Tab-separated table of C-alpha atoms in Angstrom:
chain	number	residue	atom	x	y	z
A	1	MET	CA	0.000	0.000	0.000
A	2	ALA	CA	2.725	2.494	1.014
A	3	ASN	CA	4.656	1.749	-2.180
A	4	ASP	CA	1.522	2.259	-4.289
A	5	ILE	CA	0.875	5.669	-2.744
A	6	ARG	CA	4.531	6.694	-3.070
A	7	GLU	CA	4.548	5.666	-6.729
A	8	PHE	CA	1.257	7.519	-7.323
A	9	LEU	CA	2.601	10.717	-5.732
A	10	THR	CA	5.859	10.508	-7.703
A	11	GLU	CA	3.995	10.221	-11.001
A	12	LEU	CA	1.618	12.994	-9.973
A	13	GLN	CA	4.506	15.296	-9.108
A	14	LYS	CA	5.972	14.723	-12.565
A	15	LYS	CA	2.618	15.548	-14.107
A	16	LEU	CA	2.239	18.758	-12.091
A	17	LYS	CA	5.712	19.897	-13.126
A	18	SER	CA	4.935	19.219	-16.779
A	19	ILE	CA	1.829	21.443	-16.690
A	20	ASP	CA	3.580	24.363	-15.015
A	21	TYR	CA	1.876	27.665	-15.808
A	22	ILE	CA	3.235	29.998	-18.500
A	23	LYS	CA	5.488	32.639	-16.952
A	24	THR	CA	5.138	36.229	-18.147
A	25	GLU	CA	8.800	36.368	-19.182
A	26	ASP	CA	8.118	33.517	-21.631
A	27	ILE	CA	5.478	35.568	-23.476
A	28	PRO	CA	6.780	37.716	-26.375
A	29	ASN	CA	6.666	41.471	-25.788
A	30	ILE	CA	5.805	42.098	-29.436
A	31	GLY	CA	2.403	41.960	-31.104
A	32	LEU	CA	1.432	38.542	-32.456
A	33	TYR	CA	-0.900	37.648	-35.302
A	34	MET	CA	-3.658	35.137	-34.628
A	35	ASP	CA	-1.735	32.211	-36.142
A	36	GLN	CA	1.224	33.031	-33.914
A	37	ILE	CA	-1.026	33.203	-30.858
A	38	THR	CA	-2.552	29.763	-31.479
A	39	THR	CA	0.888	28.251	-32.158
A	40	PHE	CA	2.365	29.797	-29.003
A	41	MET	CA	-0.482	28.553	-26.801
A	42	ASP	CA	-0.375	25.097	-28.357
A	43	GLU	CA	3.350	24.783	-27.712
A	44	GLN	CA	3.315	26.222	-24.194
A	45	LEU	CA	0.323	24.183	-22.978
A	46	GLN	CA	1.203	20.958	-24.772
A	47	ALA	CA	1.330	19.035	-21.480
A	48	CYS	CA	-2.265	20.028	-20.686
A	49	LYS	CA	-3.657	18.134	-23.661
A	50	ARG	CA	-5.545	14.948	-22.961
A	51	TYR	CA	-5.121	13.697	-26.526
A	52	GLU	CA	-2.335	14.573	-28.944
A	53	ASP	CA	-4.731	16.034	-31.543
A	54	ASP	CA	-6.511	18.323	-29.056
A	55	LYS	CA	-6.333	22.043	-29.802
A	56	ILE	CA	-5.563	24.407	-26.951
A	57	LEU	CA	-6.812	27.444	-28.851
A	58	THR	CA	-8.247	27.999	-32.333
A	59	LYS	CA	-9.091	31.046	-34.454
A	60	THR	CA	-12.779	30.312	-33.951
A	61	MET	CA	-12.343	30.297	-30.171
A	62	ILE	CA	-10.518	33.645	-30.231
A	63	ASN	CA	-13.207	35.191	-32.440
A	64	ASN	CA	-15.927	33.872	-30.123
A	65	TYR	CA	-14.175	35.297	-27.064
A	66	ALA	CA	-14.021	38.681	-28.776
A	67	LYS	CA	-17.713	38.497	-29.753
A	68	ASN	CA	-18.643	37.631	-26.172
A	69	ASN	CA	-16.680	40.629	-24.870
A	70	LEU	CA	-14.160	38.426	-23.092
A	71	LEU	CA	-11.178	39.637	-25.092
A	72	PRO	CA	-10.380	43.251	-26.037
A	73	PRO	CA	-9.972	43.769	-29.802
A	74	PRO	CA	-6.478	43.434	-31.313
A	75	GLU	CA	-4.576	46.445	-32.592
A	76	LYS	CA	-4.064	46.229	-36.358
A	77	LYS	CA	-4.750	42.471	-36.182
A	78	LYS	CA	-1.936	42.023	-33.650
A	79	TYR	CA	-2.411	40.665	-30.124
A	80	SER	CA	-0.344	42.044	-27.259
A	81	LYS	CA	1.169	40.303	-24.255
A	82	GLU	CA	-1.906	41.349	-22.288
A	83	HIS	CA	-4.124	39.600	-24.840
A	84	VAL	CA	-2.145	36.399	-24.233
A	85	LEU	CA	-2.548	36.761	-20.459
A	86	THR	CA	-6.298	37.306	-20.857
A	87	LEU	CA	-6.527	34.217	-23.089
A	88	LEU	CA	-4.678	32.202	-20.449
A	89	PHE	CA	-7.214	33.194	-17.806
A	90	ILE	CA	-10.009	32.200	-20.213
A	91	TYR	CA	-8.301	28.867	-20.905
A	92	TYR	CA	-8.089	27.987	-17.216
A	93	PHE	CA	-11.670	29.070	-16.522
A	94	LYS	CA	-13.502	27.702	-19.576
A	95	ASN	CA	-13.605	24.046	-18.527
A	96	LEU	CA	-15.235	24.979	-15.243
A	97	LEU	CA	-17.293	28.138	-15.720
A	98	SER	CA	-19.897	29.420	-18.154
A	99	ILE	CA	-19.146	32.247	-20.579
A	100	SER	CA	-21.308	34.641	-18.535
A	101	ASP	CA	-19.449	33.743	-15.323
A	102	ILE	CA	-16.097	34.275	-17.024
A	103	GLN	CA	-17.356	37.649	-18.237
A	104	SER	CA	-18.340	38.588	-14.694
A	105	ILE	CA	-14.833	38.093	-13.348
A	106	LEU	CA	-12.698	39.006	-16.377
A	107	ASN	CA	-14.447	42.160	-17.602
A	108	PRO	CA	-13.672	44.151	-14.432
A	109	LEU	CA	-10.019	43.091	-14.779
A	110	THR	CA	-9.694	44.106	-18.425
A	111	ASP	CA	-11.641	47.341	-17.780
A	112	HIS	CA	-9.248	48.393	-15.005
A	113	TYR	CA	-5.895	46.903	-15.960
A	114	PHE	CA	-5.772	46.064	-19.689
A	115	GLY	CA	-3.601	48.631	-21.424
A	116	ASN	CA	-3.139	50.600	-18.222
A	117	LYS	CA	-0.022	52.773	-18.559
A	118	ASP	CA	-0.081	54.565	-15.215
A	119	GLY	CA	-0.474	51.803	-12.649
A	120	PHE	CA	-1.068	48.088	-12.254
A	121	THR	CA	-1.477	46.028	-15.430
A	122	MET	CA	-2.819	42.646	-16.490
A	123	GLU	CA	0.716	41.321	-16.129
A	124	ASP	CA	0.765	42.419	-12.483
A	125	VAL	CA	-2.590	40.681	-11.888
A	126	TYR	CA	-1.370	37.467	-13.552
A	127	ASN	CA	1.895	37.418	-11.578
A	128	GLU	CA	0.105	38.052	-8.288
A	129	VAL	CA	-2.289	35.140	-8.879
A	130	PHE	CA	0.339	32.633	-9.933
A	131	ARG	CA	3.214	33.548	-7.612
A	132	LEU	CA	1.926	31.058	-5.013
A	133	GLU	CA	1.826	28.239	-7.578
A	134	THR	CA	4.623	26.153	-6.008
A	135	GLU	CA	3.155	26.315	-2.502
A	136	GLU	CA	-0.337	25.467	-3.740
A	137	SER	CA	0.975	22.590	-5.872
A	138	ASN	CA	2.598	21.043	-2.786
A	139	LYS	CA	-0.669	21.340	-0.853
A	140	LEU	CA	-2.536	19.797	-3.770
A	141	LEU	CA	-0.078	16.922	-3.928
A	142	LYS	CA	-0.629	16.108	-0.238
A	143	ASP	CA	-4.409	16.328	-0.577
A	144	LEU	CA	-4.471	14.057	-3.623
A	145	GLY	CA	-2.202	11.571	-1.869
A	146	LYS	CA	-4.587	11.489	1.094
A	147	LYS	CA	-7.616	10.939	-1.148
A	148	TYR	CA	-5.781	8.220	-3.069
A	149	ALA	CA	-4.930	6.411	0.184
A	150	ILE	CA	-8.556	6.608	1.343
A	151	ALA	CA	-9.804	5.238	-1.976
A	152	GLN	CA	-7.405	2.288	-1.768
A	153	GLN	CA	-9.034	1.223	1.505
A	154	THR	CA	-12.614	1.081	0.177
A	155	PHE	CA	-14.585	-1.963	-1.028
A	156	SER	CA	-12.461	-4.372	1.022
A	157	ASP	CA	-15.397	-6.835	1.248
A	158	PHE	CA	-16.013	-6.889	-2.499
A	159	PRO	CA	-14.587	-9.561	-4.856
A	160	GLU	CA	-10.836	-9.164	-5.202
A	161	GLU	CA	-10.981	-9.129	-8.990
A	162	ASP	CA	-13.262	-6.029	-8.861
A	163	GLN	CA	-11.305	-4.048	-6.310
A	164	SER	CA	-8.819	-2.365	-8.638
A	165	PHE	CA	-11.644	-0.786	-10.658
A	166	LEU	CA	-13.654	0.058	-7.531
A	167	HIS	CA	-10.658	1.771	-5.929
A	168	SER	CA	-10.315	3.924	-9.034
A	169	PHE	CA	-14.052	4.615	-8.940
A	170	SER	CA	-13.766	5.732	-5.294
A	171	PHE	CA	-10.891	8.019	-6.152
A	172	ILE	CA	-12.878	9.568	-9.027
A	173	CYS	CA	-15.861	10.111	-6.707
A	174	LEU	CA	-13.716	11.810	-4.064
A	175	LEU	CA	-12.162	14.136	-6.645
A	176	SER	CA	-15.522	14.837	-8.305
A	177	TYR	CA	-17.124	15.792	-5.006
A	178	ASP	CA	-14.209	18.114	-4.297
A	179	VAL	CA	-14.571	19.795	-7.705
A	180	TYR	CA	-18.368	20.001	-7.295
A	181	ILE	CA	-18.128	21.796	-3.937
A	182	LYS	CA	-15.433	24.175	-5.153
A	183	LYS	CA	-17.432	24.963	-8.299
A	184	MET	CA	-20.453	25.813	-6.141
A	185	MET	CA	-18.277	28.107	-4.028
A	186	ILE	CA	-16.856	29.828	-7.110
A	187	GLU	CA	-20.339	30.419	-8.535
A	188	SER	CA	-21.543	31.769	-5.177
A	189	VAL	CA	-18.648	34.262	-5.012
A	190	ILE	CA	-19.311	35.330	-8.620
A	191	ASP	CA	-23.011	35.872	-7.840
A	192	GLU	CA	-22.040	38.079	-4.877
A	193	LEU	CA	-19.666	40.106	-7.058
A	194	VAL	CA	-22.325	40.583	-9.735
A	195	ALA	CA	-24.946	41.588	-7.162
A	196	ALA	CA	-22.587	44.131	-5.585
A	197	ARG	CA	-21.647	45.573	-8.979
A	198	THR	CA	-25.302	45.780	-10.052
A	199	ALA	CA	-26.250	47.568	-6.826
A	200	GLU	CA	-23.382	50.004	-7.313
A	201	GLU	CA	-24.433	50.756	-10.897
A	202	LYS	CA	-28.066	51.242	-9.828
A	203	LYS	CA	-26.991	53.635	-7.077
A	204	GLY	CA	-24.909	55.599	-9.595
A	205	GLN	CA	-27.845	55.847	-11.993
A	206	GLU	CA	-30.138	57.078	-9.228
A	207	GLU	CA	-27.635	59.736	-8.148
A	208	THR	CA	-27.284	60.876	-11.770
A	209	LYS	CA	-31.072	61.230	-12.057
A	210	LYS	CA	-31.186	63.324	-8.861
A	211	GLU	CA	-28.470	65.654	-10.155
A	212	ALA	CA	-30.361	66.053	-13.461
Protein backbone atom coordinates (compact mmCIF):
# COMPACT_ATOMS: atom_id res chain seq x y z
CA MET A 1 0.00 0.00 0.00
CA ALA A 2 2.72 2.49 1.01
CA ASN A 3 4.66 1.75 -2.18
CA ASP A 4 1.52 2.26 -4.29
CA ILE A 5 0.88 5.67 -2.74
CA ARG A 6 4.53 6.69 -3.07
CA GLU A 7 4.55 5.67 -6.73
CA PHE A 8 1.26 7.52 -7.32
CA LEU A 9 2.60 10.72 -5.73
CA THR A 10 5.86 10.51 -7.70
CA GLU A 11 4.00 10.22 -11.00
CA LEU A 12 1.62 12.99 -9.97
CA GLN A 13 4.51 15.30 -9.11
CA LYS A 14 5.97 14.72 -12.57
CA LYS A 15 2.62 15.55 -14.11
CA LEU A 16 2.24 18.76 -12.09
CA LYS A 17 5.71 19.90 -13.13
CA SER A 18 4.93 19.22 -16.78
CA ILE A 19 1.83 21.44 -16.69
CA ASP A 20 3.58 24.36 -15.01
CA TYR A 21 1.88 27.66 -15.81
CA ILE A 22 3.24 30.00 -18.50
CA LYS A 23 5.49 32.64 -16.95
CA THR A 24 5.14 36.23 -18.15
CA GLU A 25 8.80 36.37 -19.18
CA ASP A 26 8.12 33.52 -21.63
CA ILE A 27 5.48 35.57 -23.48
CA PRO A 28 6.78 37.72 -26.38
CA ASN A 29 6.67 41.47 -25.79
CA ILE A 30 5.81 42.10 -29.44
CA GLY A 31 2.40 41.96 -31.10
CA LEU A 32 1.43 38.54 -32.46
CA TYR A 33 -0.90 37.65 -35.30
CA MET A 34 -3.66 35.14 -34.63
CA ASP A 35 -1.74 32.21 -36.14
CA GLN A 36 1.22 33.03 -33.91
CA ILE A 37 -1.03 33.20 -30.86
CA THR A 38 -2.55 29.76 -31.48
CA THR A 39 0.89 28.25 -32.16
CA PHE A 40 2.36 29.80 -29.00
CA MET A 41 -0.48 28.55 -26.80
CA ASP A 42 -0.38 25.10 -28.36
CA GLU A 43 3.35 24.78 -27.71
CA GLN A 44 3.31 26.22 -24.19
CA LEU A 45 0.32 24.18 -22.98
CA GLN A 46 1.20 20.96 -24.77
CA ALA A 47 1.33 19.04 -21.48
CA CYS A 48 -2.27 20.03 -20.69
CA LYS A 49 -3.66 18.13 -23.66
CA ARG A 50 -5.54 14.95 -22.96
CA TYR A 51 -5.12 13.70 -26.53
CA GLU A 52 -2.34 14.57 -28.94
CA ASP A 53 -4.73 16.03 -31.54
CA ASP A 54 -6.51 18.32 -29.06
CA LYS A 55 -6.33 22.04 -29.80
CA ILE A 56 -5.56 24.41 -26.95
CA LEU A 57 -6.81 27.44 -28.85
CA THR A 58 -8.25 28.00 -32.33
CA LYS A 59 -9.09 31.05 -34.45
CA THR A 60 -12.78 30.31 -33.95
CA MET A 61 -12.34 30.30 -30.17
CA ILE A 62 -10.52 33.65 -30.23
CA ASN A 63 -13.21 35.19 -32.44
CA ASN A 64 -15.93 33.87 -30.12
CA TYR A 65 -14.17 35.30 -27.06
CA ALA A 66 -14.02 38.68 -28.78
CA LYS A 67 -17.71 38.50 -29.75
CA ASN A 68 -18.64 37.63 -26.17
CA ASN A 69 -16.68 40.63 -24.87
CA LEU A 70 -14.16 38.43 -23.09
CA LEU A 71 -11.18 39.64 -25.09
CA PRO A 72 -10.38 43.25 -26.04
CA PRO A 73 -9.97 43.77 -29.80
CA PRO A 74 -6.48 43.43 -31.31
CA GLU A 75 -4.58 46.44 -32.59
CA LYS A 76 -4.06 46.23 -36.36
CA LYS A 77 -4.75 42.47 -36.18
CA LYS A 78 -1.94 42.02 -33.65
CA TYR A 79 -2.41 40.67 -30.12
CA SER A 80 -0.34 42.04 -27.26
CA LYS A 81 1.17 40.30 -24.25
CA GLU A 82 -1.91 41.35 -22.29
CA HIS A 83 -4.12 39.60 -24.84
CA VAL A 84 -2.14 36.40 -24.23
CA LEU A 85 -2.55 36.76 -20.46
CA THR A 86 -6.30 37.31 -20.86
CA LEU A 87 -6.53 34.22 -23.09
CA LEU A 88 -4.68 32.20 -20.45
CA PHE A 89 -7.21 33.19 -17.81
CA ILE A 90 -10.01 32.20 -20.21
CA TYR A 91 -8.30 28.87 -20.90
CA TYR A 92 -8.09 27.99 -17.22
CA PHE A 93 -11.67 29.07 -16.52
CA LYS A 94 -13.50 27.70 -19.58
CA ASN A 95 -13.61 24.05 -18.53
CA LEU A 96 -15.24 24.98 -15.24
CA LEU A 97 -17.29 28.14 -15.72
CA SER A 98 -19.90 29.42 -18.15
CA ILE A 99 -19.15 32.25 -20.58
CA SER A 100 -21.31 34.64 -18.54
CA ASP A 101 -19.45 33.74 -15.32
CA ILE A 102 -16.10 34.28 -17.02
CA GLN A 103 -17.36 37.65 -18.24
CA SER A 104 -18.34 38.59 -14.69
CA ILE A 105 -14.83 38.09 -13.35
CA LEU A 106 -12.70 39.01 -16.38
CA ASN A 107 -14.45 42.16 -17.60
CA PRO A 108 -13.67 44.15 -14.43
CA LEU A 109 -10.02 43.09 -14.78
CA THR A 110 -9.69 44.11 -18.43
CA ASP A 111 -11.64 47.34 -17.78
CA HIS A 112 -9.25 48.39 -15.00
CA TYR A 113 -5.89 46.90 -15.96
CA PHE A 114 -5.77 46.06 -19.69
CA GLY A 115 -3.60 48.63 -21.42
CA ASN A 116 -3.14 50.60 -18.22
CA LYS A 117 -0.02 52.77 -18.56
CA ASP A 118 -0.08 54.56 -15.21
CA GLY A 119 -0.47 51.80 -12.65
CA PHE A 120 -1.07 48.09 -12.25
CA THR A 121 -1.48 46.03 -15.43
CA MET A 122 -2.82 42.65 -16.49
CA GLU A 123 0.72 41.32 -16.13
CA ASP A 124 0.76 42.42 -12.48
CA VAL A 125 -2.59 40.68 -11.89
CA TYR A 126 -1.37 37.47 -13.55
CA ASN A 127 1.89 37.42 -11.58
CA GLU A 128 0.10 38.05 -8.29
CA VAL A 129 -2.29 35.14 -8.88
CA PHE A 130 0.34 32.63 -9.93
CA ARG A 131 3.21 33.55 -7.61
CA LEU A 132 1.93 31.06 -5.01
CA GLU A 133 1.83 28.24 -7.58
CA THR A 134 4.62 26.15 -6.01
CA GLU A 135 3.16 26.31 -2.50
CA GLU A 136 -0.34 25.47 -3.74
CA SER A 137 0.97 22.59 -5.87
CA ASN A 138 2.60 21.04 -2.79
CA LYS A 139 -0.67 21.34 -0.85
CA LEU A 140 -2.54 19.80 -3.77
CA LEU A 141 -0.08 16.92 -3.93
CA LYS A 142 -0.63 16.11 -0.24
CA ASP A 143 -4.41 16.33 -0.58
CA LEU A 144 -4.47 14.06 -3.62
CA GLY A 145 -2.20 11.57 -1.87
CA LYS A 146 -4.59 11.49 1.09
CA LYS A 147 -7.62 10.94 -1.15
CA TYR A 148 -5.78 8.22 -3.07
CA ALA A 149 -4.93 6.41 0.18
CA ILE A 150 -8.56 6.61 1.34
CA ALA A 151 -9.80 5.24 -1.98
CA GLN A 152 -7.40 2.29 -1.77
CA GLN A 153 -9.03 1.22 1.50
CA THR A 154 -12.61 1.08 0.18
CA PHE A 155 -14.58 -1.96 -1.03
CA SER A 156 -12.46 -4.37 1.02
CA ASP A 157 -15.40 -6.84 1.25
CA PHE A 158 -16.01 -6.89 -2.50
CA PRO A 159 -14.59 -9.56 -4.86
CA GLU A 160 -10.84 -9.16 -5.20
CA GLU A 161 -10.98 -9.13 -8.99
CA ASP A 162 -13.26 -6.03 -8.86
CA GLN A 163 -11.31 -4.05 -6.31
CA SER A 164 -8.82 -2.36 -8.64
CA PHE A 165 -11.64 -0.79 -10.66
CA LEU A 166 -13.65 0.06 -7.53
CA HIS A 167 -10.66 1.77 -5.93
CA SER A 168 -10.32 3.92 -9.03
CA PHE A 169 -14.05 4.61 -8.94
CA SER A 170 -13.77 5.73 -5.29
CA PHE A 171 -10.89 8.02 -6.15
CA ILE A 172 -12.88 9.57 -9.03
CA CYS A 173 -15.86 10.11 -6.71
CA LEU A 174 -13.72 11.81 -4.06
CA LEU A 175 -12.16 14.14 -6.65
CA SER A 176 -15.52 14.84 -8.30
CA TYR A 177 -17.12 15.79 -5.01
CA ASP A 178 -14.21 18.11 -4.30
CA VAL A 179 -14.57 19.79 -7.70
CA TYR A 180 -18.37 20.00 -7.30
CA ILE A 181 -18.13 21.80 -3.94
CA LYS A 182 -15.43 24.17 -5.15
CA LYS A 183 -17.43 24.96 -8.30
CA MET A 184 -20.45 25.81 -6.14
CA MET A 185 -18.28 28.11 -4.03
CA ILE A 186 -16.86 29.83 -7.11
CA GLU A 187 -20.34 30.42 -8.54
CA SER A 188 -21.54 31.77 -5.18
CA VAL A 189 -18.65 34.26 -5.01
CA ILE A 190 -19.31 35.33 -8.62
CA ASP A 191 -23.01 35.87 -7.84
CA GLU A 192 -22.04 38.08 -4.88
CA LEU A 193 -19.67 40.11 -7.06
CA VAL A 194 -22.32 40.58 -9.74
CA ALA A 195 -24.95 41.59 -7.16
CA ALA A 196 -22.59 44.13 -5.58
CA ARG A 197 -21.65 45.57 -8.98
CA THR A 198 -25.30 45.78 -10.05
CA ALA A 199 -26.25 47.57 -6.83
CA GLU A 200 -23.38 50.00 -7.31
CA GLU A 201 -24.43 50.76 -10.90
CA LYS A 202 -28.07 51.24 -9.83
CA LYS A 203 -26.99 53.64 -7.08
CA GLY A 204 -24.91 55.60 -9.60
CA GLN A 205 -27.85 55.85 -11.99
CA GLU A 206 -30.14 57.08 -9.23
CA GLU A 207 -27.64 59.74 -8.15
CA THR A 208 -27.28 60.88 -11.77
CA LYS A 209 -31.07 61.23 -12.06
CA LYS A 210 -31.19 63.32 -8.86
CA GLU A 211 -28.47 65.65 -10.16
CA ALA A 212 -30.36 66.05 -13.46
